[in-house]
C-alpha positions as a Markdown table, in Angstrom:
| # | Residue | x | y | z |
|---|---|---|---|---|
| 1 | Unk | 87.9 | -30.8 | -251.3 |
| 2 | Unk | 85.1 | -32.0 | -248.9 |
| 3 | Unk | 83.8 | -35.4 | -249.4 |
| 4 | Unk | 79.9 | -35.2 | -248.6 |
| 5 | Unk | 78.5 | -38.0 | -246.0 |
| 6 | Unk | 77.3 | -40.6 | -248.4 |
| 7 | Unk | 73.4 | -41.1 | -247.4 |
| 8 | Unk | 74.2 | -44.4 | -244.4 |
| 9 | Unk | 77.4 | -41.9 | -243.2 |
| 10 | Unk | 74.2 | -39.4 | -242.8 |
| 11 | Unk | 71.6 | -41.4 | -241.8 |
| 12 | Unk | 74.6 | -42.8 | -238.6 |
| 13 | Unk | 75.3 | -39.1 | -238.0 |
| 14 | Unk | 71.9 | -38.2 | -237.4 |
| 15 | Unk | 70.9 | -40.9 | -235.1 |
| 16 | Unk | 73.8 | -40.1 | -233.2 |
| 17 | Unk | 72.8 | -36.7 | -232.9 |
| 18 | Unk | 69.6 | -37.7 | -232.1 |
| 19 | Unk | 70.9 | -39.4 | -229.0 |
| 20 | Unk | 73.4 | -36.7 | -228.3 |
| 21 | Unk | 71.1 | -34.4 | -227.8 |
| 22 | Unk | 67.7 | -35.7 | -226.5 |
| 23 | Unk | 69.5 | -37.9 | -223.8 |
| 24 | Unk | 71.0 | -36.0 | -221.8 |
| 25 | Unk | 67.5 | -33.8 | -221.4 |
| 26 | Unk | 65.4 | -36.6 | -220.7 |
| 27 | Unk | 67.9 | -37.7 | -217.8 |
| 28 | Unk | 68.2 | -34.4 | -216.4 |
| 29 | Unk | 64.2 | -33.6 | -216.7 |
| 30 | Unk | 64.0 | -37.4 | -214.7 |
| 31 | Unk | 66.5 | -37.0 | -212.7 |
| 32 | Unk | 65.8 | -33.3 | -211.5 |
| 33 | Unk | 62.0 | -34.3 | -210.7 |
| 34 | Unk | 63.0 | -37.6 | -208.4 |
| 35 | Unk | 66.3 | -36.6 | -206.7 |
| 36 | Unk | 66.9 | -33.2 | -207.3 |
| 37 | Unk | 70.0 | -33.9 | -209.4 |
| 38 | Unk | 71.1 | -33.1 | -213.2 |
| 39 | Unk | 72.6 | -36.4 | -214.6 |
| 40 | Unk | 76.2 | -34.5 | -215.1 |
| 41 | Unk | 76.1 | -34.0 | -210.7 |
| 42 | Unk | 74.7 | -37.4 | -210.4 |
| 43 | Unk | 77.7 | -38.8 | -212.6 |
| 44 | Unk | 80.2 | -37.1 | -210.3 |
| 45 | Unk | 78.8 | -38.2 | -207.4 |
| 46 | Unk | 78.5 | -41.6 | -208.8 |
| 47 | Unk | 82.4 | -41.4 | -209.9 |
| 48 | Unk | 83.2 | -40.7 | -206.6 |
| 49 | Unk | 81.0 | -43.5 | -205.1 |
| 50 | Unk | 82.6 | -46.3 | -206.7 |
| 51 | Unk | 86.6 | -44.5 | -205.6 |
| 52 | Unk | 88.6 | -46.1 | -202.3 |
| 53 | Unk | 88.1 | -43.8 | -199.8 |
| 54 | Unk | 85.2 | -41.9 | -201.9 |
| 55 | Unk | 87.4 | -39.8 | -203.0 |
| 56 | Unk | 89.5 | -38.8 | -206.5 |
| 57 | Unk | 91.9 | -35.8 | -207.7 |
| 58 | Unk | 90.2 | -33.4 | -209.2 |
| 59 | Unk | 91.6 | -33.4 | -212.7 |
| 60 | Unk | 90.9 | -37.2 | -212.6 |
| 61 | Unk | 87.2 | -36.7 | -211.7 |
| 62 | Unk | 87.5 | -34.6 | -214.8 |
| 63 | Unk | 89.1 | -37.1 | -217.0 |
| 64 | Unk | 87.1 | -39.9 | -215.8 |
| 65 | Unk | 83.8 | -37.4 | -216.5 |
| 66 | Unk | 84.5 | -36.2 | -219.8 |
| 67 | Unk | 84.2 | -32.8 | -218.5 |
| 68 | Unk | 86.8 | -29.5 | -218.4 |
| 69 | Unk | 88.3 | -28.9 | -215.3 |
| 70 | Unk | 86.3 | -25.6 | -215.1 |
| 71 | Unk | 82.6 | -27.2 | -215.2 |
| 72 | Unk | 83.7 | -29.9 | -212.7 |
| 73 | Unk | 84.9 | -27.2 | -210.7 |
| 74 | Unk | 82.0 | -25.7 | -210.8 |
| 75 | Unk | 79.7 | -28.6 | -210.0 |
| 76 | Unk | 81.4 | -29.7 | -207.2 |
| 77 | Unk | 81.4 | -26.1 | -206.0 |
| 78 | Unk | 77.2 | -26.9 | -205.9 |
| 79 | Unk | 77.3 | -30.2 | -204.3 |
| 80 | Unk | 79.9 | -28.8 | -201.4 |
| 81 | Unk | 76.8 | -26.1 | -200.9 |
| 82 | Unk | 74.3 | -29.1 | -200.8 |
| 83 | Unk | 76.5 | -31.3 | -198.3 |
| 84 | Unk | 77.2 | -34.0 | -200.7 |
| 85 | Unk | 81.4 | -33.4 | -201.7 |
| 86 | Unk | 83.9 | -31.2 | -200.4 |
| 87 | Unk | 87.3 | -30.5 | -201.8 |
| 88 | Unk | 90.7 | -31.4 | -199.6 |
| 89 | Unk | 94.5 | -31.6 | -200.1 |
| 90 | Unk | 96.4 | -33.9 | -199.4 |
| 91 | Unk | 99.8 | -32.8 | -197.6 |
| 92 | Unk | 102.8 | -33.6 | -199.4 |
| 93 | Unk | 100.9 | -34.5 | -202.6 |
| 94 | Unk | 99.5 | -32.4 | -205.5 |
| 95 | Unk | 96.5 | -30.7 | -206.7 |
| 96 | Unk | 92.8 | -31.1 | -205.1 |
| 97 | Unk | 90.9 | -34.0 | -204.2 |
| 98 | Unk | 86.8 | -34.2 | -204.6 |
| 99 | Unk | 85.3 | -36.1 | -202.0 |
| 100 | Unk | 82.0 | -37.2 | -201.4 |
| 101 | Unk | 80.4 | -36.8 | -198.2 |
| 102 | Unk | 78.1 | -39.7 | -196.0 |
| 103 | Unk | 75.1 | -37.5 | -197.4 |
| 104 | Unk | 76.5 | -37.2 | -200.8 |
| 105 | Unk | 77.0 | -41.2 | -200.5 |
| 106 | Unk | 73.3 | -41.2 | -199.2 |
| 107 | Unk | 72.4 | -39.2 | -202.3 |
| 108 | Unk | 73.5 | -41.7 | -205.0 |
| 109 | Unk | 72.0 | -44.6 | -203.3 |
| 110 | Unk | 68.8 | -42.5 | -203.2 |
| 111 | Unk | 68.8 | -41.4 | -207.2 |
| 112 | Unk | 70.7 | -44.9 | -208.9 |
| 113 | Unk | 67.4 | -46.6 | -208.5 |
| 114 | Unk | 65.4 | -43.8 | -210.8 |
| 115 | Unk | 68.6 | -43.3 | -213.0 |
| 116 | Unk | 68.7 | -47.0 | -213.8 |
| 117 | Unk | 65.1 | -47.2 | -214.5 |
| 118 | Unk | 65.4 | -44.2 | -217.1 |
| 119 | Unk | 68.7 | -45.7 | -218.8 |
| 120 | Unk | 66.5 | -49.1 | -219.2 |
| 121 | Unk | 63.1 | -47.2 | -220.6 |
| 122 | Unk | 65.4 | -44.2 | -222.7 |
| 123 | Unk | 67.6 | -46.7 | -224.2 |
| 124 | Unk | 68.0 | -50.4 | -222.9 |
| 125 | Unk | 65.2 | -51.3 | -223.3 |
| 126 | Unk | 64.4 | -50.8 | -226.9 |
| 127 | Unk | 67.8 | -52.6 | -227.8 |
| 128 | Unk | 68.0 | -56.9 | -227.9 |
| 129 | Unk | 70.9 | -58.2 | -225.7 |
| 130 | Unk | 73.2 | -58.6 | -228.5 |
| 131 | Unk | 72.4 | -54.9 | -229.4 |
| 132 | Unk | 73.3 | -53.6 | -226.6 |
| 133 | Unk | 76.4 | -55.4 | -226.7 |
| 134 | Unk | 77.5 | -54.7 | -229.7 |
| 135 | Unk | 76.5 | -51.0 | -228.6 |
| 136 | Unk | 78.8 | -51.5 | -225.7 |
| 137 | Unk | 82.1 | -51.8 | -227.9 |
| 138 | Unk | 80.9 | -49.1 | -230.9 |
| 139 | Unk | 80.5 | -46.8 | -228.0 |
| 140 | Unk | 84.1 | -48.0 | -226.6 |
| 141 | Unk | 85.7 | -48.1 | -230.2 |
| 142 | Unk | 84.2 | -44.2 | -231.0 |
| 143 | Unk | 84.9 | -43.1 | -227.1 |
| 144 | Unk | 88.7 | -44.3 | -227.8 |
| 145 | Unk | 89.4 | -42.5 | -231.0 |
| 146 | Unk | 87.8 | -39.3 | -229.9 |
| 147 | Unk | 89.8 | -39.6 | -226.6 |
| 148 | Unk | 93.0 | -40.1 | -229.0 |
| 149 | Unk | 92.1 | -37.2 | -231.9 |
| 150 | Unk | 91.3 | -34.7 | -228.7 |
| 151 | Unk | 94.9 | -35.6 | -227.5 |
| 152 | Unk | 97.0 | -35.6 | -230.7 |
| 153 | Unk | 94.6 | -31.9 | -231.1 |
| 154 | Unk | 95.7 | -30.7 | -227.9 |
| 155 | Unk | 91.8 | -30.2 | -226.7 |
């Protein structure tokens, strides 16, 4: 039988809702209107940014995204139209590589100044330093066990 959220288990889950679903909005609607970006291509091209070489196996990029294979494909798709990444292969080595071009590099410096401003004023801001620390490891403590139920499920 189901055991109900008790009213705190509720009131948790809806915050986190909350944030799950009006964050990603506001950074896109920000993002969009200063550097012609949605937060999900800025993330990738940030990813690839902060890689040697600027560059990082596809199914990596993926991982390291939290996105499927598929909508990464398909976003780096759009930002090899716009200049910013291209795909290669390495000889003698598996699978595809994403890699971000000088203009693509360009891009991220461009947008990290607007997207750090709206992660301060959305979120950071309204949090005290040891807030946002203790934040920092509930995020990294739910982030770990949802990597590790998604694995033992096979998702």
């Amino acid at each position: 039988m189901t055991q109900w959220l008790d009213p705190v288990e509720q009131r948790a889950w809806q915050a986190i809702v909350a944030l799950m679903t009006r964050i990603p909005g506001a950074l896109d609607t920000r993002l969009q209107r200063e550097s012609g970006l949605t937060h999900f291509e800025f993330r990738v091209l940030s990813l690839l940014s902060e890689e040697a070489g600027h560059r990082l196996q596809l199914s990596d990029l993926a991982h390291k995204a939290n996105a499927s294979l598929s909508r990464l494909s398909h976003v780096v798709s759009k930002l090899e139209r716009l200049g910013w990444a291209r795909r290669d292969t390495t000889a003698g080595r598996r699978g595809v590589y994403a890699v971000l071009t000088d203009e693509g590099f360009e891009k991220v410096i461009e947008a990290a100044p607007g997207y750090v401003d709206a992660v301060r004023r959305l979120v950071l801001d309204g949090l005290t330093e040891k807030q946002t620390a203790h934040m920092a490891v509930l995020g990294e403590n739910l982030s770990d066990r949802l990597n590790r139920i998604l694995v033992e499920d096979g998702d």
